XYZ file of C-alpha atoms in Angstrom:
466
model
C -37.767 -11.579 19.796
C -36.399 -8.034 19.581
C -33.632 -6.430 17.505
C -30.816 -7.081 19.951
C -29.146 -10.482 20.108
C -29.961 -12.181 23.401
C -27.060 -14.622 23.055
C -29.246 -17.644 22.413
C -27.131 -20.743 21.803
C -26.051 -20.861 18.190
C -25.941 -24.090 16.228
C -23.172 -25.427 14.018
C -25.000 -27.479 11.395
C -22.149 -29.060 9.425
C -24.395 -30.418 6.681
C -25.951 -26.996 6.129
C -22.577 -25.241 6.206
C -21.161 -27.764 3.753
C -24.030 -27.120 1.327
C -24.024 -23.328 1.614
C -20.286 -22.585 1.916
C -19.266 -20.265 -0.904
C -17.042 -17.285 -1.624
C -18.193 -13.979 -0.156
C -17.161 -10.668 1.461
C -16.464 -10.282 5.181
C -18.414 -7.009 5.198
C -15.999 -4.903 7.177
C -17.605 -2.292 4.931
C -20.439 -2.009 2.476
C -19.791 -1.425 -0.344
C -16.615 -3.495 -0.075
C -13.174 -1.994 -0.732
C -12.889 -3.511 -4.205
C -15.671 -1.104 -5.270
C -13.620 2.006 -4.435
C -12.675 4.262 -7.366
C -9.601 6.394 -8.053
C -11.842 9.348 -8.938
C -12.299 9.774 -5.165
C -9.025 11.372 -4.059
C -7.586 13.930 -1.618
C -9.873 16.786 -2.734
C -13.045 14.760 -2.164
C -11.724 13.609 1.212
C -10.961 17.176 2.338
C -14.426 18.301 1.254
C -16.183 15.652 3.327
C -13.918 16.198 6.341
C -14.968 19.865 6.294
C -18.667 18.885 6.297
C -18.531 16.263 9.022
C -19.998 18.440 11.792
C -22.388 20.572 9.715
C -25.822 20.772 11.293
C -24.534 20.555 14.851
C -23.940 16.790 14.763
C -20.794 16.196 16.792
C -18.987 13.008 15.791
C -15.874 11.922 17.659
C -12.981 10.257 15.854
C -11.722 6.702 15.768
C -8.139 6.397 14.519
C -6.551 3.441 12.776
C -2.750 3.411 12.441
C -1.208 0.876 10.055
C 2.351 -0.162 10.945
C 3.272 -2.656 8.216
C 6.660 -4.043 9.276
C 7.489 -7.548 10.525
C 10.894 -9.033 11.331
C 9.921 -12.528 10.145
C 7.286 -13.864 7.793
C 4.398 -16.094 8.830
C 3.614 -18.205 5.785
C -0.175 -17.999 6.213
C -0.277 -14.190 6.349
C -2.406 -12.270 3.829
C -1.951 -8.825 5.426
C -0.327 -5.836 3.764
C 3.083 -6.177 5.414
C 6.790 -5.547 4.774
C 9.155 -8.192 6.108
C 12.544 -6.760 7.054
C 15.099 -6.774 9.835
C 16.361 -3.353 8.729
C 15.100 -1.084 11.509
C 16.076 2.048 9.557
C 13.148 1.384 7.233
C 10.864 1.738 10.223
C 12.484 5.039 11.165
C 11.849 6.373 7.649
C 8.227 5.225 7.779
C 7.585 6.973 11.097
C 8.898 10.205 9.606
C 6.370 10.065 6.799
C 3.620 8.959 9.158
C 4.239 12.100 11.202
C 3.737 14.160 8.026
C 0.429 12.454 7.386
C -0.732 12.996 10.977
C -0.038 16.738 10.624
C -1.954 16.922 7.322
C -4.933 15.044 8.739
C -4.955 17.072 11.960
C -5.490 20.283 9.958
C -8.786 18.875 8.683
C -10.101 18.003 12.145
C -8.780 20.967 14.146
C -12.279 22.228 15.035
C -13.245 18.968 16.736
C -10.210 16.719 17.304
C -11.877 14.435 19.903
C -10.757 10.812 19.768
C -12.727 8.051 21.516
C -11.133 5.013 19.922
C -7.808 4.030 18.364
C -6.284 0.830 17.017
C -2.713 0.132 15.874
C -2.441 -2.796 13.477
C 0.023 -4.262 11.052
C 2.290 -5.925 10.288
C 3.529 -5.991 13.807
C 3.323 -2.654 15.664
C 5.793 -4.015 18.226
C 8.373 -4.226 15.416
C 9.088 -0.707 16.693
C 10.900 0.008 19.940
C 9.128 1.222 23.054
C 10.685 4.673 22.538
C 9.419 4.862 18.945
C 5.899 3.818 19.933
C 5.881 6.297 22.805
C 6.968 9.082 20.452
C 4.259 8.171 17.912
C 1.554 8.173 20.570
C 2.862 11.535 21.848
C 2.663 12.965 18.310
C -0.958 11.888 18.055
C -1.713 13.415 21.453
C -0.261 16.753 20.324
C -2.704 16.901 17.450
C -5.828 15.236 18.878
C -7.749 15.210 22.164
C -7.979 11.658 23.501
C -10.977 10.919 25.691
C -9.874 9.630 29.126
C -12.420 6.802 28.916
C -11.773 5.872 25.289
C -10.760 2.465 23.894
C -7.154 2.317 22.690
C -5.899 -1.008 21.379
C -2.737 -2.411 19.808
C -1.869 -5.697 18.104
C 1.239 -7.364 19.493
C 3.384 -10.363 18.650
C 4.210 -12.076 21.979
C 7.624 -12.987 20.555
C 8.566 -9.295 20.274
C 7.608 -8.044 23.746
C 8.207 -8.697 27.438
C 6.568 -7.596 30.680
C 8.352 -4.224 30.540
C 6.959 -3.547 27.080
C 3.435 -4.336 28.273
C 3.863 -1.943 31.205
C 5.143 0.757 28.847
C 2.193 0.323 26.464
C -0.242 0.675 29.351
C 1.559 3.797 30.553
C 1.298 5.327 27.058
C -2.477 4.988 27.219
C -3.307 1.680 25.540
C -5.982 -0.237 27.440
C -6.647 -3.164 25.081
C -4.332 -5.781 23.574
C -4.682 -8.244 20.727
C -2.265 -11.182 20.548
C -1.617 -13.411 17.592
C -1.440 -17.082 18.664
C -2.933 -19.072 15.744
C -2.094 -22.502 17.267
C 0.021 -23.729 20.181
C 1.014 -26.980 18.487
C 4.777 -27.017 17.621
C 4.281 -28.957 14.355
C 1.726 -26.440 13.136
C 3.952 -23.554 14.195
C 6.908 -24.980 12.256
C 4.735 -25.489 9.181
C 3.786 -21.794 9.138
C 7.152 -20.409 10.353
C 5.800 -18.978 13.598
C 7.497 -20.599 16.577
C 5.884 -19.156 19.689
C 5.883 -20.943 23.005
C 2.795 -21.252 25.131
C 4.781 -19.867 28.071
C 5.579 -16.666 26.124
C 1.937 -16.104 25.291
C 0.582 -16.821 28.767
C 3.204 -14.566 30.364
C 2.087 -11.648 28.193
C -1.611 -12.241 28.968
C -0.786 -12.287 32.681
C 1.344 -9.141 32.358
C -1.546 -7.364 30.618
C -3.821 -8.268 33.511
C -1.289 -7.097 36.075
C -0.984 -3.752 34.286
C -4.746 -3.207 34.188
C -5.566 -3.702 30.509
C -9.350 -3.734 30.158
C -9.499 -6.407 27.472
C -7.185 -9.004 25.929
C -7.979 -10.608 22.567
C -6.395 -13.797 21.228
C -6.389 -14.678 17.522
C -6.549 -18.319 16.409
C -6.672 -19.772 12.886
C -8.331 -23.011 11.784
C -7.350 -24.807 8.589
C -3.572 -24.443 8.993
C -1.142 -27.142 7.821
C -0.631 -30.070 10.219
C -3.738 -29.160 12.223
C -5.995 -31.949 13.418
C -8.822 -32.263 15.894
C -6.658 -33.648 18.694
C -3.959 -30.971 18.595
C -6.401 -28.087 18.047
C -8.477 -29.316 20.966
C -5.363 -28.976 23.146
C -4.830 -25.415 21.895
C -8.439 -24.523 22.647
C -8.172 -26.013 26.138
C -5.084 -23.895 26.866
C -6.798 -20.768 25.578
C -9.839 -21.479 27.760
C -7.601 -21.750 30.821
C -5.852 -18.448 29.962
C -9.347 -16.948 29.603
C -8.738 -13.945 27.334
C -11.676 -11.548 27.177
C -12.122 -12.095 23.441
C -11.191 -14.849 21.009
C -11.201 -14.525 17.221
C -11.070 -17.746 15.193
C -10.201 -17.036 11.572
C -10.505 -19.287 8.579
C -7.188 -19.882 6.779
C -7.754 -19.120 3.092
C -5.058 -20.820 1.033
C -4.494 -18.508 -1.942
C -0.880 -19.096 -3.007
C -1.369 -17.404 -6.385
C -2.233 -14.139 -4.570
C 0.065 -14.360 -1.543
C 3.619 -15.389 -2.274
C 4.444 -16.501 1.274
C 1.678 -19.108 1.157
C 3.578 -20.972 -1.556
C 5.868 -22.228 1.206
C 2.969 -24.160 2.713
C 2.702 -27.732 1.457
C -0.849 -28.311 0.273
C -0.592 -31.965 1.284
C -0.276 -30.782 4.918
C -3.563 -28.856 4.855
C -6.551 -30.464 6.599
C -9.297 -31.751 4.323
C -12.413 -29.590 3.846
C -14.324 -31.999 6.090
C -11.713 -31.772 8.864
C -11.646 -27.998 8.518
C -15.384 -27.823 9.169
C -14.966 -30.067 12.200
C -12.182 -27.802 13.516
C -14.584 -24.860 13.368
C -17.333 -26.824 15.090
C -14.879 -27.937 17.780
C -13.773 -24.355 18.419
C -17.358 -23.143 18.717
C -18.210 -25.982 21.104
C -15.168 -25.560 23.344
C -15.497 -21.779 23.623
C -19.217 -21.965 24.357
C -18.546 -24.565 27.056
C -15.926 -22.194 28.519
C -18.546 -19.449 28.895
C -17.916 -17.336 25.789
C -20.799 -15.860 23.798
C -20.852 -15.798 20.018
C -20.630 -12.221 18.766
C -20.737 -12.998 15.061
C -18.599 -14.118 12.129
C -15.497 -15.484 13.879
C -15.617 -13.596 17.193
C -16.378 -14.774 20.715
C -16.297 -12.764 23.942
C -16.887 -13.240 27.641
C -20.344 -11.968 28.679
C -18.825 -9.129 30.723
C -16.597 -7.859 27.898
C -17.586 -4.520 26.327
C -18.116 -6.179 22.934
C -20.764 -8.521 24.353
C -22.306 -5.649 26.318
C -22.485 -3.508 23.151
C -24.288 -6.315 21.336
C -26.795 -6.749 24.156
C -27.453 -2.992 24.178
C -27.755 -2.646 20.391
C -24.560 -0.569 20.062
C -22.364 -3.064 18.242
C -20.777 -1.867 15.004
C -18.582 -3.393 12.307
C -15.719 -1.596 10.558
C -12.380 -2.346 8.895
C -10.913 -3.635 12.168
C -13.851 -6.003 12.718
C -16.443 -5.620 15.476
C -16.419 -2.335 17.384
C -18.287 -0.640 20.214
C -18.168 2.878 18.714
C -20.679 3.094 15.866
C -20.998 6.866 16.102
C -17.348 7.689 15.279
C -15.776 8.779 12.022
C -12.789 6.561 11.227
C -9.574 8.346 10.263
C -6.953 6.035 8.744
C -3.197 6.622 8.919
C -0.413 4.738 7.166
C 0.144 2.818 3.963
C -2.981 0.995 2.637
C -5.138 2.121 5.613
C -8.892 2.547 5.017
C -11.029 5.255 6.640
C -14.703 6.184 6.826
C -15.630 9.885 7.101
C -19.341 10.665 6.860
C -20.910 8.824 3.898
C -17.508 8.108 2.327
C -14.703 5.543 2.346
C -11.094 6.230 1.431
C -7.930 4.150 1.163
C -4.300 5.241 1.259
C -1.778 4.105 -1.344
C -0.903 0.428 -0.950
C 2.668 0.761 -2.249
C 5.166 2.373 0.114
C 6.805 4.424 -2.665
C 3.455 5.964 -3.706
C 2.580 6.691 -0.077
C 5.915 8.459 0.423
C 5.647 10.369 -2.881
C 2.298 11.900 -1.913
C 3.600 13.039 1.455
C 6.729 14.509 -0.160
C 4.320 16.752 -2.091
C 2.458 17.588 1.161
C -0.563 15.811 -0.244
C -2.838 13.374 1.555
C -1.785 9.872 0.386
C -5.297 8.818 -0.680
C -5.350 6.392 -3.605
C -9.071 5.713 -3.981
C -12.425 5.787 -2.231
C -16.114 6.363 -2.806
C -19.075 8.473 -1.786
C -21.995 6.240 -0.836
C -25.326 6.647 -2.612
C -28.661 6.629 -0.789
C -29.077 2.987 -1.827
C -25.586 2.122 -0.527
C -26.379 3.702 2.860
C -29.674 1.832 3.111
C -28.133 -1.525 2.253
C -25.205 -0.862 4.590
C -27.646 -0.310 7.469
C -29.389 -3.622 6.770
C -26.089 -5.528 6.476
C -24.765 -3.923 9.685
C -27.910 -4.963 11.555
C -27.569 -8.538 10.352
C -23.824 -8.752 11.071
C -24.030 -7.200 14.528
C -27.440 -8.171 15.892
C -28.730 -11.041 13.722
C -31.994 -9.194 13.132
C -33.481 -6.307 11.169
C -36.484 -4.192 12.077
C -38.231 -3.518 8.773
C -40.169 -0.656 10.375
C -37.028 1.062 11.746
C -35.273 0.820 8.373
C -38.379 2.069 6.585
C -38.711 5.120 8.854
C -34.999 5.961 8.669
C -34.744 5.702 4.879
C -38.326 6.600 3.846
C -39.059 3.304 2.108
C -41.494 0.426 2.338
C -39.076 -2.403 3.161
C -40.851 -5.280 1.432
C -41.530 -3.231 -1.710
C -37.989 -1.886 -1.976
C -36.422 -5.287 -1.357
C -38.888 -7.461 -3.274
C -36.189 -9.651 -4.870
C -34.177 -9.875 -1.675
C -37.156 -10.912 0.470
C -38.010 -13.621 -2.068
C -34.443 -14.917 -1.813
C -34.627 -14.841 1.990
C -37.698 -17.078 1.811
C -35.446 -19.831 0.468
C -33.107 -19.427 3.448
C -36.153 -19.455 5.731
C -37.126 -22.861 4.357
C -33.631 -24.107 5.254
C -34.056 -22.875 8.826
C -31.545 -19.994 8.709
C -33.973 -17.201 9.548
C -37.552 -16.282 10.386
C -39.468 -13.686 8.378
C -42.605 -11.791 9.308
C -44.181 -8.423 8.504
C -41.996 -6.563 10.999
C -38.732 -8.464 11.449
C -35.985 -10.507 9.858
C -34.605 -12.695 12.656
C -31.626 -14.983 12.104
C -31.995 -18.340 13.851
C -29.210 -19.927 15.921
C -28.594 -22.240 12.953
C -28.175 -19.259 10.619
C -25.725 -17.257 12.703
C -22.609 -19.047 11.487
C -23.762 -18.383 7.913
C -24.515 -14.701 8.408
C -22.328 -13.720 5.441
C -24.613 -15.680 3.116
C -27.612 -13.717 4.386
C -25.840 -10.369 4.044
C -24.888 -11.197 0.454
C -28.585 -11.197 -0.428
C -28.617 -7.398 0.121
C -25.345 -6.737 -1.756
C -26.421 -5.234 -5.078
C -22.849 -5.508 -6.382
C -23.048 -9.293 -6.113
C -26.271 -9.815 -8.024
C -24.213 -11.444 -10.766
C -22.734 -14.797 -9.664
C -19.444 -14.189 -11.492
C -18.569 -11.457 -8.977
C -18.090 -13.734 -5.949
C -14.910 -15.458 -7.126
C -12.654 -12.725 -5.813
C -13.617 -13.336 -2.169
C -12.622 -15.932 0.431
C -14.897 -18.808 1.441
C -17.663 -18.016 3.922
C -16.497 -20.789 6.276
């Protein structure tokens, strides 16, 4: 077996998942964002941006734009969002965002090539077509967008129509992500997100008519009022619509951290046993419909670029999830957005007032970040390989980082032996290969290499693995 996942059937072993389910990071980065420090600020960021192409290494840019506004609140949501119907607040935000774009563009003027971009939120389609067109035009003035790049946007089907989809395609977007969560009306009422199946299917069809290269649908399991019968109907409808990608997220009920979740009645939540069965059902139905398991909570059709990237060993994981552009630096724009330039991470201010205050002073709105150590970079490479390809070449890691793998990771390899006995992986002198049974529990295996989690008390801050 080689280092690239060959899409072998994965197994959902409910007994094993039940025994091993625990709190843990999602590893959209390593180290995780809660390790960032305020000592890393605008000056450190500017310094690393200036060094990014030293030595003749040309790295294109990926851009993330955070647009935090929503007109209505979905009770389950744990995103950094601002719920308002006051459109003037959006106008003010775009003004400051334009300031940040100009400040960032100065740092990348020597090589402003962009190969990937994602707009997330909130709800980017909170803004009008004219506002979105103007924002995209501003970015185009400052950066050079590759004609064959990947440019995606998250949309709420309740906020758009066929004309909006056509306009987004004309701007240059070629990928869409739609929030669905569940088609069942009782579930939708329980989470305050009434969205008809007809609305959703019309938008998927419009995206196809306009030539979007990929359409992603988000679902959530573990929501109030969900049961196996109703969720099976939702999955059947999704399979018929046949989006290119499907993400199935675990609902983490944390009402003490997220105020909106207090409106969800805990008595309406499915039991832990039912929740596991919902996940197993989703995996079964999507596999039967021809989707391949990418990792974590993502599925894709075999012909989608995400599946192709995994087959070819090019799959990457960043703050937006799985990505096909591992070689890009990630520049983040907007309140709370997180970027990755060279061996560094940085995060913008999470409070709108602080974000605005920095830009009023013509200062980059960076709140915190970190410069990765040699050990961080090594462990990140191992975790990326596990998350994206379910295998690690000990020899490749050893050559790249000038270590003897088994000597450097003596404790970790010993811990992996225990997982091997449970059938989650296979170990030999050259490879760590995750078995089909271990793929759904990949976060558990990655946590073995997380030096920041060596103390058990650290895991309480994270969501459950399943």
